[in-house]
Amino acid sequence: MTRRKLAAGNWKMNGLATAGVELEALIEATRGAAAEVLICPPATLIAAFAAKARGSAVAIGGQDCHAAPGGAHTGDLAAEMLADAGASHVIVGHSERRADHGERDAQVRAKAGAAWRAGLTAIVCVGETEAERDAGRAQEIVGGQLAGSIPDGATAVNLVVAYEPVWAIGTGRTASLDDIAEMHDFLRARLVARFGPATGEAVRLLYGGSVKPGNAGEIFAVSNVDGGLVGGASLKADDFAAIVKAAG
Ligand code: PGA
């Protein structure tokens, strides 16, 4: 089974209009890239970035969406609004949303369903805390999140799963290659068990947590790692282009 690698950049709450120069540099640097490239900027930049990236190898995504298509939800964005602004993907259930906004699996699952309703690919994030890993519960936690956060009806097109150990995000610490392989093999088996071999083998599994140019190649070579979800190192075009290259 060959799955095309995906290098996804999560800019989080970083980037003003002036950051368009980084996108332009990334578009130049990734022309003809073998891997799929995605940038998820803050929502304020989605429309402008999507317009800039049209016709390039770089797709644009959102970082979160509301489950409803519209209504009285001050400050929230519907998946349909992201699609209307030019997004093709949306991250749901990132650990920072789970921690800062109390998002639970059922809510993440509803958001992923909203993404599908709007025609977006949902990047569903799962990952254990350090205390959970130390207690030997990493697979139990991540397996539970996987089961609870993905609606029925997943396909290789509408779903990407990102495994991001919480303690590795923004800390400069990455999981060991053995730990990444063990978790990704486990996630693959769970996807196959739930969605069947055709879909389960075809859904991409990203690793996230302090991926950078210096470690991307070895991480992307690990069993069942189909690319990365990259925070800090996606903000600079040079760094992210090197990561895209490592994914190719
Ligand atoms: P990081 O963030 O690459 O800065 O560790 C990854 C993420 O949160 O998606």
PDB file of C-alpha atoms and ligand atoms in Angstrom:
ATOM      1  CA  MET A   1       0.000   0.000   0.000  1.00  0.00           C
ATOM      2  CA  THR A   2       1.569   3.293  -0.995  1.00  0.00           C
ATOM      3  CA  ARG A   3       0.182   6.333   0.708  1.00  0.00           C
ATOM      4  CA  ARG A   4       1.251   9.772  -0.507  1.00  0.00           C
ATOM      5  CA  LYS A   5       3.034  11.598   2.277  1.00  0.00           C
ATOM      6  CA  LEU A   6       1.450  14.750   3.698  1.00  0.00           C
ATOM      7  CA  ALA A   7       3.402  17.595   5.281  1.00  0.00           C
ATOM      8  CA  ALA A   8       0.894  19.734   7.190  1.00  0.00           C
ATOM      9  CA  GLY A   9       1.844  23.012   8.875  1.00  0.00           C
ATOM     10  CA  ASN A  10      -0.179  24.242  11.845  1.00  0.00           C
ATOM     11  CA  TRP A  11       0.562  27.909  12.385  1.00  0.00           C
ATOM     12  CA  LYS A  12      -1.579  28.059  15.542  1.00  0.00           C
ATOM     13  CA  MET A  13      -2.132  31.678  16.725  1.00  0.00           C
ATOM     14  CA  ASN A  14       0.776  33.056  14.699  1.00  0.00           C
ATOM     15  CA  GLY A  15       0.807  35.163  11.566  1.00  0.00           C
ATOM     16  CA  LEU A  16      -0.327  38.577  10.371  1.00  0.00           C
ATOM     17  CA  ALA A  17      -0.941  39.582   6.769  1.00  0.00           C
ATOM     18  CA  THR A  18       2.800  40.183   6.427  1.00  0.00           C
ATOM     19  CA  ALA A  19       3.357  36.416   6.758  1.00  0.00           C
ATOM     20  CA  GLY A  20       2.112  36.116   3.180  1.00  0.00           C
ATOM     21  CA  VAL A  21       5.774  36.377   2.156  1.00  0.00           C
ATOM     22  CA  GLU A  22       6.478  33.057   3.915  1.00  0.00           C
ATOM     23  CA  LEU A  23       3.624  31.438   2.006  1.00  0.00           C
ATOM     24  CA  GLU A  24       4.934  32.845  -1.269  1.00  0.00           C
ATOM     25  CA  ALA A  25       8.413  31.484  -0.513  1.00  0.00           C
ATOM     26  CA  LEU A  26       6.940  28.086   0.394  1.00  0.00           C
ATOM     27  CA  ILE A  27       4.915  27.987  -2.838  1.00  0.00           C
ATOM     28  CA  GLU A  28       8.112  28.629  -4.792  1.00  0.00           C
ATOM     29  CA  ALA A  29      10.138  26.079  -2.825  1.00  0.00           C
ATOM     30  CA  THR A  30       7.572  23.288  -3.117  1.00  0.00           C
ATOM     31  CA  ARG A  31       6.815  23.457  -6.829  1.00  0.00           C
ATOM     32  CA  GLY A  32       6.729  19.867  -8.075  1.00  0.00           C
ATOM     33  CA  ALA A  33       6.996  18.424  -4.541  1.00  0.00           C
ATOM     34  CA  ALA A  34       6.339  14.702  -4.275  1.00  0.00           C
ATOM     35  CA  ALA A  35       4.550  15.107  -0.955  1.00  0.00           C
ATOM     36  CA  GLU A  36       1.222  16.835  -0.444  1.00  0.00           C
ATOM     37  CA  VAL A  37       1.685  20.192   1.311  1.00  0.00           C
ATOM     38  CA  LEU A  38      -0.825  21.901   3.584  1.00  0.00           C
ATOM     39  CA  ILE A  39      -0.661  25.121   5.595  1.00  0.00           C
ATOM     40  CA  CYS A  40      -3.271  25.824   8.287  1.00  0.00           C
ATOM     41  CA  PRO A  41      -2.893  29.532   9.086  1.00  0.00           C
ATOM     42  CA  PRO A  42      -5.052  31.472  11.542  1.00  0.00           C
ATOM     43  CA  ALA A  43      -8.587  31.850  10.167  1.00  0.00           C
ATOM     44  CA  THR A  44      -8.010  35.539   9.430  1.00  0.00           C
ATOM     45  CA  LEU A  45      -5.533  34.536   6.706  1.00  0.00           C
ATOM     46  CA  ILE A  46      -7.340  31.603   5.086  1.00  0.00           C
ATOM     47  CA  ALA A  47      -9.038  33.499   2.264  1.00  0.00           C
ATOM     48  CA  ALA A  48      -5.955  35.502   1.302  1.00  0.00           C
ATOM     49  CA  PHE A  49      -3.696  32.445   1.536  1.00  0.00           C
ATOM     50  CA  ALA A  50      -6.073  30.284  -0.490  1.00  0.00           C
ATOM     51  CA  ALA A  51      -6.131  32.945  -3.208  1.00  0.00           C
ATOM     52  CA  LYS A  52      -2.318  33.131  -3.227  1.00  0.00           C
ATOM     53  CA  ALA A  53      -1.904  29.349  -3.241  1.00  0.00           C
ATOM     54  CA  ARG A  54      -4.400  28.636  -6.020  1.00  0.00           C
ATOM     55  CA  GLY A  55      -2.738  26.513  -8.699  1.00  0.00           C
ATOM     56  CA  SER A  56       0.261  25.707  -6.487  1.00  0.00           C
ATOM     57  CA  ALA A  57       1.220  22.532  -4.596  1.00  0.00           C
ATOM     58  CA  VAL A  58       0.167  24.133  -1.296  1.00  0.00           C
ATOM     59  CA  ALA A  59      -3.330  23.516   0.084  1.00  0.00           C
ATOM     60  CA  ILE A  60      -4.847  25.683   2.830  1.00  0.00           C
ATOM     61  CA  GLY A  61      -6.725  24.471   5.889  1.00  0.00           C
ATOM     62  CA  GLY A  62      -8.384  25.635   9.094  1.00  0.00           C
ATOM     63  CA  GLN A  63      -7.322  24.816  12.664  1.00  0.00           C
ATOM     64  CA  ASP A  64     -10.786  24.181  14.120  1.00  0.00           C
ATOM     65  CA  CYS A  65     -14.460  24.434  13.217  1.00  0.00           C
ATOM     66  CA  HIS A  66     -17.825  24.409  14.959  1.00  0.00           C
ATOM     67  CA  ALA A  67     -20.050  21.370  14.526  1.00  0.00           C
ATOM     68  CA  ALA A  68     -23.072  23.397  13.362  1.00  0.00           C
ATOM     69  CA  PRO A  69     -23.439  24.881   9.863  1.00  0.00           C
ATOM     70  CA  GLY A  70     -24.440  28.262  11.276  1.00  0.00           C
ATOM     71  CA  GLY A  71     -26.275  29.954  14.113  1.00  0.00           C
ATOM     72  CA  ALA A  72     -25.793  31.843  17.361  1.00  0.00           C
ATOM     73  CA  HIS A  73     -22.205  30.825  18.207  1.00  0.00           C
ATOM     74  CA  THR A  74     -20.262  34.011  18.806  1.00  0.00           C
ATOM     75  CA  GLY A  75     -16.647  33.744  17.738  1.00  0.00           C
ATOM     76  CA  ASP A  76     -16.971  30.321  16.116  1.00  0.00           C
ATOM     77  CA  LEU A  77     -16.581  29.336  12.479  1.00  0.00           C
ATOM     78  CA  ALA A  78     -18.612  26.758  10.574  1.00  0.00           C
ATOM     79  CA  ALA A  79     -16.811  24.228   8.397  1.00  0.00           C
ATOM     80  CA  GLU A  80     -18.814  25.635   5.482  1.00  0.00           C
ATOM     81  CA  MET A  81     -17.232  29.051   6.130  1.00  0.00           C
ATOM     82  CA  LEU A  82     -13.747  27.559   5.980  1.00  0.00           C
ATOM     83  CA  ALA A  83     -14.612  25.823   2.705  1.00  0.00           C
ATOM     84  CA  ASP A  84     -16.115  29.055   1.373  1.00  0.00           C
ATOM     85  CA  ALA A  85     -12.868  30.878   2.227  1.00  0.00           C
ATOM     86  CA  GLY A  86     -10.882  28.334   0.205  1.00  0.00           C
ATOM     87  CA  ALA A  87      -9.853  25.728   2.787  1.00  0.00           C
ATOM     88  CA  SER A  88      -9.715  22.060   1.798  1.00  0.00           C
ATOM     89  CA  HIS A  89      -8.813  20.636   5.227  1.00  0.00           C
ATOM     90  CA  VAL A  90      -9.469  21.363   8.881  1.00  0.00           C
ATOM     91  CA  ILE A  91      -7.649  20.186  12.009  1.00  0.00           C
ATOM     92  CA  VAL A  92     -10.027  18.979  14.739  1.00  0.00           C
ATOM     93  CA  GLY A  93      -9.320  17.828  18.268  1.00  0.00           C
ATOM     94  CA  HIS A  94      -5.832  19.304  18.546  1.00  0.00           C
ATOM     95  CA  SER A  95      -4.536  18.775  22.085  1.00  0.00           C
ATOM     96  CA  GLU A  96      -4.445  22.548  22.634  1.00  0.00           C
ATOM     97  CA  ARG A  97      -8.202  22.674  21.854  1.00  0.00           C
ATOM     98  CA  ARG A  98      -8.795  19.672  24.097  1.00  0.00           C
ATOM     99  CA  ALA A  99      -6.793  21.305  26.938  1.00  0.00           C
ATOM    100  CA  ASP A 100      -7.658  25.013  26.522  1.00  0.00           C
ATOM    101  CA  HIS A 101     -11.291  24.615  25.468  1.00  0.00           C
ATOM    102  CA  GLY A 102     -12.234  21.381  27.184  1.00  0.00           C
ATOM    103  CA  GLU A 103     -13.055  19.615  23.936  1.00  0.00           C
ATOM    104  CA  ARG A 104     -14.049  15.995  24.411  1.00  0.00           C
ATOM    105  CA  ASP A 105     -14.102  13.150  21.936  1.00  0.00           C
ATOM    106  CA  ALA A 106     -17.834  13.501  21.179  1.00  0.00           C
ATOM    107  CA  GLN A 107     -17.374  17.157  20.263  1.00  0.00           C
ATOM    108  CA  VAL A 108     -14.341  16.376  18.110  1.00  0.00           C
ATOM    109  CA  ARG A 109     -16.337  13.673  16.364  1.00  0.00           C
ATOM    110  CA  ALA A 110     -19.132  16.169  15.637  1.00  0.00           C
ATOM    111  CA  LYS A 111     -16.577  18.628  14.268  1.00  0.00           C
ATOM    112  CA  ALA A 112     -15.097  15.953  11.996  1.00  0.00           C
ATOM    113  CA  GLY A 113     -18.623  15.196  10.779  1.00  0.00           C
ATOM    114  CA  ALA A 114     -19.111  18.916  10.105  1.00  0.00           C
ATOM    115  CA  ALA A 115     -15.897  18.972   8.094  1.00  0.00           C
ATOM    116  CA  TRP A 116     -17.196  16.118   5.940  1.00  0.00           C
ATOM    117  CA  ARG A 117     -20.577  17.817   5.523  1.00  0.00           C
ATOM    118  CA  ALA A 118     -18.702  20.841   4.128  1.00  0.00           C
ATOM    119  CA  GLY A 119     -16.521  18.711   1.848  1.00  0.00           C
ATOM    120  CA  LEU A 120     -13.338  19.190   3.886  1.00  0.00           C
ATOM    121  CA  THR A 121     -10.758  16.598   4.901  1.00  0.00           C
ATOM    122  CA  ALA A 122     -10.681  16.312   8.699  1.00  0.00           C
ATOM    123  CA  ILE A 123      -7.286  15.959  10.374  1.00  0.00           C
ATOM    124  CA  VAL A 124      -8.282  14.316  13.655  1.00  0.00           C
ATOM    125  CA  CYS A 125      -5.645  14.667  16.400  1.00  0.00           C
ATOM    126  CA  VAL A 126      -5.007  12.179  19.187  1.00  0.00           C
ATOM    127  CA  GLY A 127      -2.252  11.939  21.774  1.00  0.00           C
ATOM    128  CA  GLU A 128      -1.460  11.063  25.373  1.00  0.00           C
ATOM    129  CA  THR A 129      -0.037  13.265  28.118  1.00  0.00           C
ATOM    130  CA  GLU A 130       3.294  12.481  29.721  1.00  0.00           C
ATOM    131  CA  ALA A 131       1.593  11.244  32.895  1.00  0.00           C
ATOM    132  CA  GLU A 132      -0.559   8.882  30.838  1.00  0.00           C
ATOM    133  CA  ARG A 133       2.498   7.510  29.003  1.00  0.00           C
ATOM    134  CA  ASP A 134       4.422   7.109  32.263  1.00  0.00           C
ATOM    135  CA  ALA A 135       1.476   5.190  33.679  1.00  0.00           C
ATOM    136  CA  GLY A 136       1.630   2.779  30.719  1.00  0.00           C
ATOM    137  CA  ARG A 137      -1.723   4.006  29.407  1.00  0.00           C
ATOM    138  CA  ALA A 138      -0.663   5.622  26.107  1.00  0.00           C
ATOM    139  CA  GLN A 139      -2.379   3.087  23.833  1.00  0.00           C
ATOM    140  CA  GLU A 140      -5.506   2.943  25.973  1.00  0.00           C
ATOM    141  CA  ILE A 141      -5.847   6.753  25.872  1.00  0.00           C
ATOM    142  CA  VAL A 142      -5.012   7.181  22.212  1.00  0.00           C
ATOM    143  CA  GLY A 143      -7.137   4.192  21.192  1.00  0.00           C
ATOM    144  CA  GLY A 144     -10.068   5.673  23.097  1.00  0.00           C
ATOM    145  CA  GLN A 145      -9.615   9.055  21.449  1.00  0.00           C
ATOM    146  CA  LEU A 146      -9.406   7.427  18.031  1.00  0.00           C
ATOM    147  CA  ALA A 147     -12.611   5.449  18.563  1.00  0.00           C
ATOM    148  CA  GLY A 148     -14.481   8.420  20.019  1.00  0.00           C
ATOM    149  CA  SER A 149     -13.309  11.209  17.730  1.00  0.00           C
ATOM    150  CA  ILE A 150     -13.951   9.747  14.269  1.00  0.00           C
ATOM    151  CA  PRO A 151     -17.490   9.440  12.890  1.00  0.00           C
ATOM    152  CA  ASP A 152     -18.641   6.457  10.844  1.00  0.00           C
ATOM    153  CA  GLY A 153     -18.065   6.934   7.136  1.00  0.00           C
ATOM    154  CA  ALA A 154     -14.336   7.645   7.092  1.00  0.00           C
ATOM    155  CA  THR A 155     -12.529   7.349   3.775  1.00  0.00           C
ATOM    156  CA  ALA A 156      -8.931   7.786   2.711  1.00  0.00           C
ATOM    157  CA  VAL A 157      -9.946  11.145   1.250  1.00  0.00           C
ATOM    158  CA  ASN A 158     -11.991  12.650   4.065  1.00  0.00           C
ATOM    159  CA  LEU A 159      -9.826  11.559   7.009  1.00  0.00           C
ATOM    160  CA  VAL A 160      -6.240  12.014   8.149  1.00  0.00           C
ATOM    161  CA  VAL A 161      -5.222  11.037  11.700  1.00  0.00           C
ATOM    162  CA  ALA A 162      -2.436  12.879  13.533  1.00  0.00           C
ATOM    163  CA  TYR A 163      -0.723  11.237  16.501  1.00  0.00           C
ATOM    164  CA  GLU A 164       0.743  13.989  18.662  1.00  0.00           C
ATOM    165  CA  PRO A 165       2.038  13.051  22.104  1.00  0.00           C
ATOM    166  CA  VAL A 166       1.127  16.108  24.178  1.00  0.00           C
ATOM    167  CA  TRP A 167       4.520  16.194  25.900  1.00  0.00           C
ATOM    168  CA  ALA A 168       6.290  16.441  22.542  1.00  0.00           C
ATOM    169  CA  ILE A 169       4.361  19.473  21.260  1.00  0.00           C
ATOM    170  CA  GLY A 170       6.407  22.647  21.253  1.00  0.00           C
ATOM    171  CA  THR A 171       8.897  21.178  23.714  1.00  0.00           C
ATOM    172  CA  GLY A 172      11.735  20.192  21.399  1.00  0.00           C
ATOM    173  CA  ARG A 173      11.299  16.604  22.617  1.00  0.00           C
ATOM    174  CA  THR A 174      10.153  13.980  20.137  1.00  0.00           C
ATOM    175  CA  ALA A 175       8.930  10.481  20.831  1.00  0.00           C
ATOM    176  CA  SER A 176      11.523   7.798  20.129  1.00  0.00           C
ATOM    177  CA  LEU A 177      11.331   6.165  16.706  1.00  0.00           C
ATOM    178  CA  ASP A 178      10.387   2.885  18.406  1.00  0.00           C
ATOM    179  CA  ASP A 179       7.557   4.537  20.339  1.00  0.00           C
ATOM    180  CA  ILE A 180       6.296   6.252  17.191  1.00  0.00           C
ATOM    181  CA  ALA A 181       6.372   2.948  15.269  1.00  0.00           C
ATOM    182  CA  GLU A 182       4.563   1.117  18.041  1.00  0.00           C
ATOM    183  CA  MET A 183       1.792   3.725  18.253  1.00  0.00           C
ATOM    184  CA  HIS A 184       1.377   4.113  14.503  1.00  0.00           C
ATOM    185  CA  ASP A 185       1.193   0.325  14.001  1.00  0.00           C
ATOM    186  CA  PHE A 186      -1.422   0.232  16.765  1.00  0.00           C
ATOM    187  CA  LEU A 187      -3.449   3.051  15.156  1.00  0.00           C
ATOM    188  CA  ARG A 188      -3.237   1.358  11.755  1.00  0.00           C
ATOM    189  CA  ALA A 189      -4.568  -1.889  13.232  1.00  0.00           C
ATOM    190  CA  ARG A 190      -7.442  -0.042  14.903  1.00  0.00           C
ATOM    191  CA  LEU A 191      -8.357   1.766  11.661  1.00  0.00           C
ATOM    192  CA  VAL A 192      -8.308  -1.509   9.721  1.00  0.00           C
ATOM    193  CA  ALA A 193     -10.445  -3.212  12.390  1.00  0.00           C
ATOM    194  CA  ARG A 194     -13.045  -0.451  12.304  1.00  0.00           C
ATOM    195  CA  PHE A 195     -13.134   0.651   8.674  1.00  0.00           C
ATOM    196  CA  GLY A 196     -11.921  -2.483   6.884  1.00  0.00           C
ATOM    197  CA  PRO A 197      -8.617  -3.086   5.124  1.00  0.00           C
ATOM    198  CA  ALA A 198      -9.225  -0.929   2.040  1.00  0.00           C
ATOM    199  CA  THR A 199      -9.964   2.252   3.992  1.00  0.00           C
ATOM    200  CA  GLY A 200      -7.975   1.402   7.118  1.00  0.00           C
ATOM    201  CA  GLU A 201      -4.782   0.865   5.138  1.00  0.00           C
ATOM    202  CA  ALA A 202      -5.287   3.981   3.026  1.00  0.00           C
ATOM    203  CA  VAL A 203      -5.964   6.643   5.701  1.00  0.00           C
ATOM    204  CA  ARG A 204      -2.825   8.676   6.344  1.00  0.00           C
ATOM    205  CA  LEU A 205      -1.286   8.724   9.822  1.00  0.00           C
ATOM    206  CA  LEU A 206       0.775  11.819  10.643  1.00  0.00           C
ATOM    207  CA  TYR A 207       3.213  12.197  13.519  1.00  0.00           C
ATOM    208  CA  GLY A 208       3.347  15.556  15.276  1.00  0.00           C
ATOM    209  CA  GLY A 209       5.419  16.994  18.100  1.00  0.00           C
ATOM    210  CA  SER A 210       8.664  18.908  17.549  1.00  0.00           C
ATOM    211  CA  VAL A 211       9.164  17.745  13.961  1.00  0.00           C
ATOM    212  CA  LYS A 212      11.938  19.814  12.396  1.00  0.00           C
ATOM    213  CA  PRO A 213      14.240  19.637   9.368  1.00  0.00           C
ATOM    214  CA  GLY A 214      16.845  17.703  11.362  1.00  0.00           C
ATOM    215  CA  ASN A 215      14.560  14.835  12.439  1.00  0.00           C
ATOM    216  CA  ALA A 216      11.844  14.777   9.760  1.00  0.00           C
ATOM    217  CA  GLY A 217      13.609  12.267   7.504  1.00  0.00           C
ATOM    218  CA  GLU A 218      14.054   9.609  10.162  1.00  0.00           C
ATOM    219  CA  ILE A 219      10.532  10.106  11.522  1.00  0.00           C
ATOM    220  CA  PHE A 220       8.915   9.916   8.073  1.00  0.00           C
ATOM    221  CA  ALA A 221      10.778   6.646   7.429  1.00  0.00           C
ATOM    222  CA  VAL A 222       9.087   4.958  10.415  1.00  0.00           C
ATOM    223  CA  SER A 223       6.496   2.247   9.822  1.00  0.00           C
ATOM    224  CA  ASN A 224       3.010   3.696   9.194  1.00  0.00           C
ATOM    225  CA  VAL A 225       4.153   7.319   9.403  1.00  0.00           C
ATOM    226  CA  ASP A 226       2.678   9.062   6.365  1.00  0.00           C
ATOM    227  CA  GLY A 227       3.930  12.558   7.066  1.00  0.00           C
ATOM    228  CA  GLY A 228       3.837  15.137   9.819  1.00  0.00           C
ATOM    229  CA  LEU A 229       1.747  17.787  11.516  1.00  0.00           C
ATOM    230  CA  VAL A 230       4.258  20.529  12.182  1.00  0.00           C
ATOM    231  CA  GLY A 231       3.835  23.558  14.427  1.00  0.00           C
ATOM    232  CA  GLY A 232       6.830  25.776  15.142  1.00  0.00           C
ATOM    233  CA  ALA A 233       8.935  24.571  12.217  1.00  0.00           C
ATOM    234  CA  SER A 234       6.160  25.337   9.716  1.00  0.00           C
ATOM    235  CA  LEU A 235       6.301  29.097  10.300  1.00  0.00           C
ATOM    236  CA  LYS A 236       9.470  29.636   8.277  1.00  0.00           C
ATOM    237  CA  ALA A 237       9.316  28.679   4.608  1.00  0.00           C
ATOM    238  CA  ASP A 238      12.900  27.387   4.522  1.00  0.00           C
ATOM    239  CA  ASP A 239      12.390  25.016   7.444  1.00  0.00           C
ATOM    240  CA  PHE A 240       9.040  23.771   6.244  1.00  0.00           C
ATOM    241  CA  ALA A 241      10.264  23.321   2.673  1.00  0.00           C
ATOM    242  CA  ALA A 242      13.068  21.126   4.048  1.00  0.00           C
ATOM    243  CA  ILE A 243      10.465  19.065   5.915  1.00  0.00           C
ATOM    244  CA  VAL A 244       8.355  18.765   2.742  1.00  0.00           C
ATOM    245  CA  LYS A 245      11.466  17.515   0.955  1.00  0.00           C
ATOM    246  CA  ALA A 246      12.112  14.966   3.685  1.00  0.00           C
ATOM    247  CA  ALA A 247       8.553  13.716   3.152  1.00  0.00           C
ATOM    248  CA  GLY A 248       9.108  13.288  -0.589  1.00  0.00           C
TER     249      GLY A 248
HETATM  250  P1  PGA B   1       5.253  21.588  17.268  1.00  0.00           P
HETATM  251  O1  PGA B   1       3.642  21.507  17.227  1.00  0.00           O
HETATM  252  O2  PGA B   1       5.734  21.093  15.927  1.00  0.00           O
HETATM  253  O3  PGA B   1       5.541  23.034  17.476  1.00  0.00           O
HETATM  254  O4  PGA B   1       5.703  20.707  18.377  1.00  0.00           O
HETATM  255  C1  PGA B   1       3.004  20.429  16.612  1.00  0.00           C
HETATM  256  C2  PGA B   1       1.506  20.584  16.704  1.00  0.00           C
HETATM  257  O5  PGA B   1       0.996  20.995  17.755  1.00  0.00           O
HETATM  258  O6  PGA B   1       0.784  20.300  15.724  1.00  0.00           O
END
